[in-house]
Coordinates of C-alpha atoms in Angstrom, one line a residue:
Chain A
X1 CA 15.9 48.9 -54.4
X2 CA 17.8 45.8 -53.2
X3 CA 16.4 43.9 -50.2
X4 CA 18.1 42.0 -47.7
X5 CA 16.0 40.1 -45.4
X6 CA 16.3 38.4 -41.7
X7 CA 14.0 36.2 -40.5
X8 CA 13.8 37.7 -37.2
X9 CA 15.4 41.1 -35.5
X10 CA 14.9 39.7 -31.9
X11 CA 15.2 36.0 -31.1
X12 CA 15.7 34.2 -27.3
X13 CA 17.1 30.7 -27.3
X14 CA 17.8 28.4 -24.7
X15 CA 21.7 27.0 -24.4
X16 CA 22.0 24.0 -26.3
X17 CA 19.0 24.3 -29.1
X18 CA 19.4 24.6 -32.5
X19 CA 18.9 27.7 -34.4
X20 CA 18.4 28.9 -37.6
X21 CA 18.7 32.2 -38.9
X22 CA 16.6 32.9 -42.7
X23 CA 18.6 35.2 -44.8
X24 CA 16.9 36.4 -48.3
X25 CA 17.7 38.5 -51.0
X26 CA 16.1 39.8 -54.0
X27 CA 18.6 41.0 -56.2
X28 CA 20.0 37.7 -57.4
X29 CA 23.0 38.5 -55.7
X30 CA 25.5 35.5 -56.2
X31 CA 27.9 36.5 -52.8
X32 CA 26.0 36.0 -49.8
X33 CA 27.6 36.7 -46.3
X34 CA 26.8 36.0 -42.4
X35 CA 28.6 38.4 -39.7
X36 CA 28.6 38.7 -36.2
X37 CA 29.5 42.0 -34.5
X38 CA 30.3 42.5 -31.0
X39 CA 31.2 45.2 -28.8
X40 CA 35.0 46.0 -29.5
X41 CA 35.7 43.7 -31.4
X42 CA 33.5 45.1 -34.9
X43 CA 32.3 43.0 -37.7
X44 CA 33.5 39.4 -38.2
X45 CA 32.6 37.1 -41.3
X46 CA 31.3 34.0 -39.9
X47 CA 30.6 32.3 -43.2
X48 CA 30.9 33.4 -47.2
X49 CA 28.4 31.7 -50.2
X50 CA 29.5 32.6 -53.9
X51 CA 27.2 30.4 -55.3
X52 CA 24.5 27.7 -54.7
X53 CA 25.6 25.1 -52.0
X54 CA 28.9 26.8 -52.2
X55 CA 30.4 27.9 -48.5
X56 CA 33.6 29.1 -47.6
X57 CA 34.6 29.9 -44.0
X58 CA 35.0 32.7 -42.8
X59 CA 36.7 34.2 -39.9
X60 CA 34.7 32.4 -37.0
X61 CA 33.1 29.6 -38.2
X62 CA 33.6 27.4 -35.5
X63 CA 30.1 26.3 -33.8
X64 CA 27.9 27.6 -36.9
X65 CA 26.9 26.0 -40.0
X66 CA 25.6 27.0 -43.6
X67 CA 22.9 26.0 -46.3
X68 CA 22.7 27.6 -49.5
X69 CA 20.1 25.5 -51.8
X70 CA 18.8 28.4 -53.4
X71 CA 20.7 31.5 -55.1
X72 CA 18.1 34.3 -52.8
X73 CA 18.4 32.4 -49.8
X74 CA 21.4 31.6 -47.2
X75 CA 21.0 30.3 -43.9
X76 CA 23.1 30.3 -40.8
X77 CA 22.9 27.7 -38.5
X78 CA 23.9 27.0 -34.7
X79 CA 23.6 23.5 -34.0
X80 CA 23.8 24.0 -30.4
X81 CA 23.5 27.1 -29.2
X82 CA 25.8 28.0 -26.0
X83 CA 26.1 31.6 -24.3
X84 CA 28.9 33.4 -26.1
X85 CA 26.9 32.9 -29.3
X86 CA 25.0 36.1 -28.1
X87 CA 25.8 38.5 -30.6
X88 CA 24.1 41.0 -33.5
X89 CA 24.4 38.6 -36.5
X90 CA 24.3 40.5 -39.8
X91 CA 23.8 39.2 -43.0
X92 CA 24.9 40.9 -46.7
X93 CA 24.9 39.6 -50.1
X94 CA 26.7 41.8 -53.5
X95 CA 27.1 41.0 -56.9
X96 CA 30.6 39.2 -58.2
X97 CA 30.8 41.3 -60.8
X98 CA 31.4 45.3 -60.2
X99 CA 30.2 47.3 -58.8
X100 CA 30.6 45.1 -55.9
X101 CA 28.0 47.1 -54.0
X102 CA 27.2 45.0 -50.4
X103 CA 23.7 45.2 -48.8
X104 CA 23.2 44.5 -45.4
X105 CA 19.6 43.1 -43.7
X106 CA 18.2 44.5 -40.4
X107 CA 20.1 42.1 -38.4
X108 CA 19.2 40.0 -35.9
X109 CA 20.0 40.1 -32.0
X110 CA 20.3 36.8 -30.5
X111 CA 20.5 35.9 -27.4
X112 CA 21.2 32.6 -25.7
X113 CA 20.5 32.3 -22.2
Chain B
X1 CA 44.8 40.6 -46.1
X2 CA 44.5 44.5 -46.4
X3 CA 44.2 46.7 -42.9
X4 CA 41.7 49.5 -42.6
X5 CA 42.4 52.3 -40.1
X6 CA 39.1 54.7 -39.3
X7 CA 39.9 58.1 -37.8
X8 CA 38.7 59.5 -34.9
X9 CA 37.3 56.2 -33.4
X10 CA 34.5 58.8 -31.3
X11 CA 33.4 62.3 -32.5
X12 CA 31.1 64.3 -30.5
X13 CA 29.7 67.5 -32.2
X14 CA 26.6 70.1 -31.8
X15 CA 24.0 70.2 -34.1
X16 CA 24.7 72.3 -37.4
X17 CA 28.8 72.1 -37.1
X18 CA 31.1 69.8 -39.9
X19 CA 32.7 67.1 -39.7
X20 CA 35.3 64.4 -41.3
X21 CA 35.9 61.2 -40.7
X22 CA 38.5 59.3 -42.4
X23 CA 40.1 55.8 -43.9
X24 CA 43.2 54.7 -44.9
X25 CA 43.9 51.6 -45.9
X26 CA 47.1 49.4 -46.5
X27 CA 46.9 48.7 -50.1
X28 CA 45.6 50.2 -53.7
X29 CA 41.7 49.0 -53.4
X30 CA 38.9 48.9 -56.4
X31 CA 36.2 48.7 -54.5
X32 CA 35.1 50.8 -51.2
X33 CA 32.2 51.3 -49.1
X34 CA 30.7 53.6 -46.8
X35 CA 28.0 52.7 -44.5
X36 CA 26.3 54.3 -41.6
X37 CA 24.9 52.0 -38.4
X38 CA 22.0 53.4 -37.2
X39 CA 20.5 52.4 -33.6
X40 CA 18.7 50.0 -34.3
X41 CA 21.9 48.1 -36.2
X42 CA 21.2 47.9 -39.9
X43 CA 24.0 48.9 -41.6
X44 CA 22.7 51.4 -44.7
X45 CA 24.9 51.9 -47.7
X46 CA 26.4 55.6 -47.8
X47 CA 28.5 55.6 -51.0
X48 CA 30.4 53.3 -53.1
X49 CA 33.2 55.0 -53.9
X50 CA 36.3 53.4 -55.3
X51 CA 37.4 56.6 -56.3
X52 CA 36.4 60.1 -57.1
X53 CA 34.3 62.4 -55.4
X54 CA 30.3 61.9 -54.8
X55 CA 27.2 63.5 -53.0
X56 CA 24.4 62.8 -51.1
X57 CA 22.6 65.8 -49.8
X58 CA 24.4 67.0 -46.8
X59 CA 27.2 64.1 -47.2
X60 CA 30.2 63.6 -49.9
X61 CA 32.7 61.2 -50.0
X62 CA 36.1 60.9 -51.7
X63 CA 38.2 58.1 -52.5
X64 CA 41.8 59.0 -53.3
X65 CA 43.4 55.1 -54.2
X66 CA 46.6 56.0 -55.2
X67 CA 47.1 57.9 -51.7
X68 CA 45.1 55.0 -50.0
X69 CA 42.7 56.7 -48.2
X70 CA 39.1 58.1 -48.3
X71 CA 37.3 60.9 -46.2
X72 CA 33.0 61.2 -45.6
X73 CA 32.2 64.3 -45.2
X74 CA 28.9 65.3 -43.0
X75 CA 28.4 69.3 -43.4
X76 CA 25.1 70.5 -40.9
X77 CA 25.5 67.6 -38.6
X78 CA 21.7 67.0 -37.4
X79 CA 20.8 64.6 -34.3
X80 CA 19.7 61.7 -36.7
X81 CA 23.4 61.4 -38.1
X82 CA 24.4 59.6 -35.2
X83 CA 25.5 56.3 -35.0
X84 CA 28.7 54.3 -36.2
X85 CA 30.5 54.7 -39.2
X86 CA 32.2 52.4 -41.3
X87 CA 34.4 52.0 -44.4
X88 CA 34.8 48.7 -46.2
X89 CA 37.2 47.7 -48.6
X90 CA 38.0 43.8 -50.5
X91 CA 39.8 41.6 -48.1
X92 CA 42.6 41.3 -50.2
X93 CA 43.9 41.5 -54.0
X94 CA 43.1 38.4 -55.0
X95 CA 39.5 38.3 -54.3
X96 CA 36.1 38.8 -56.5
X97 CA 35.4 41.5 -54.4
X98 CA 33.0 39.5 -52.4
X99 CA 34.7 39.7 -49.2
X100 CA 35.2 42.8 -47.6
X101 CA 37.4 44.1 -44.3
X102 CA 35.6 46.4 -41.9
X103 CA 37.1 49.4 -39.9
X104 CA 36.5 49.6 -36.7
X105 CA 34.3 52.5 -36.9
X106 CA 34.2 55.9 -36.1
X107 CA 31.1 56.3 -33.4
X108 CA 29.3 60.0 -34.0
X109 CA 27.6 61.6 -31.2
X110 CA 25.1 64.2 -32.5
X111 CA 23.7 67.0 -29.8
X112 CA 20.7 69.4 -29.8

């Protein structure tokens, strides 16, 4: 069975910290995602790894940062955290090749007061 | 990039009764997902189901690609069903098949 990780499903920061959020896979997965979903407005790619310390952006990547040093591991970072990063963040990875089944983790729901 | 519709966006049914919720999509696709959201947020794979018919249990899927759409089928709806539903299909013709484009959902409302 493939296994998506997250580091945390709750977490409370304060505005202006810097977070990180630990995603890990065990299915040696080369495509490795990060989402946010909000009410009404669904599921958003924030950032997109297809390989080791590759990133492409996504969607939203505007206050959020990536790291990719190892192929089971990608890692979404807010370098300073404001108030409308509050969201459900959601990460995936899938294979390139088919089928190009995506697993999601547990998600996490942040909040930044 | 290719546009994914999800029909109804709310369904409300009693316990035992059928249901079908359905996706189009603007373009031919090799690749589609279904996934159900459960309360607690996880996403859980359904089906992958670029085309053809499949089962699992009390759900089926089926991917017509030519006609650009697929329909999930949930036959003797129980309470733990509920939750949001969503099809996925690649962003656009061009990529791997690593980025995907999410419907907005259809949220099911199970009742005892």
């Amino acid at each position: 069975d493939v296994k998506v990780t997250q580091s945390s499903r709750y977490l409370v920061k304060r505005t202006g910290e810097k977070v990180f959020l630990e995603c890990v896979q065990d299915m040696d997965h080369e495509n490795m995602f990060w989402y946010r979903q909000d009410p009404g407005l669904g599921l958003r790619l924030i950032y997109f790894s297809y390989d080791v310390k590759m990133k492409e952006k996504g969607d939203i990547p505007e206050g959020y940062s990536v790291s990719r040093e190892k192929k089971e591991r990608f890692s979404l970072i807010l370098e300073s955290a404001s108030t409308n990063q509050t969201s459900m963040y959601l990460c995936a990875s899938n294979p390139t090749g088919a089928p190009y089944e995506q697993y999601f983790g547990p998600g996490t729901r942040l909040t930044v007061t | 990039g290719i546009q994914v519709e999800q029909s109804p966006p709310d369904l409300i049914l009693q316990e035992g009764a059928n249901s079908t919720l359905r996706c189009n999509f603007s373009d031919s696709v090799n690749n589609l997902q279904w996934f159900h959201q459960n309360p607690w947020g996880q996403l859980i794979n359904l089906f992958y189901i670029p085309s053809g018919t499949k089962q699992n249990g009390r759900l089926s899927a089926t991917t017509v690609a030519t006609e650009r759409y697929s329909l999930l089928y949930i036959s003797s709806s129980q309470t733990t069903d509920s939750g949001v539903y969503f099809c996925a299909v690649p962003l656009n013709l061009n990529t791997n098949a690593g980025k995907s484009t999410f419907g907005d959902g259809t949220t099911l409302t199970v009742k005892p």
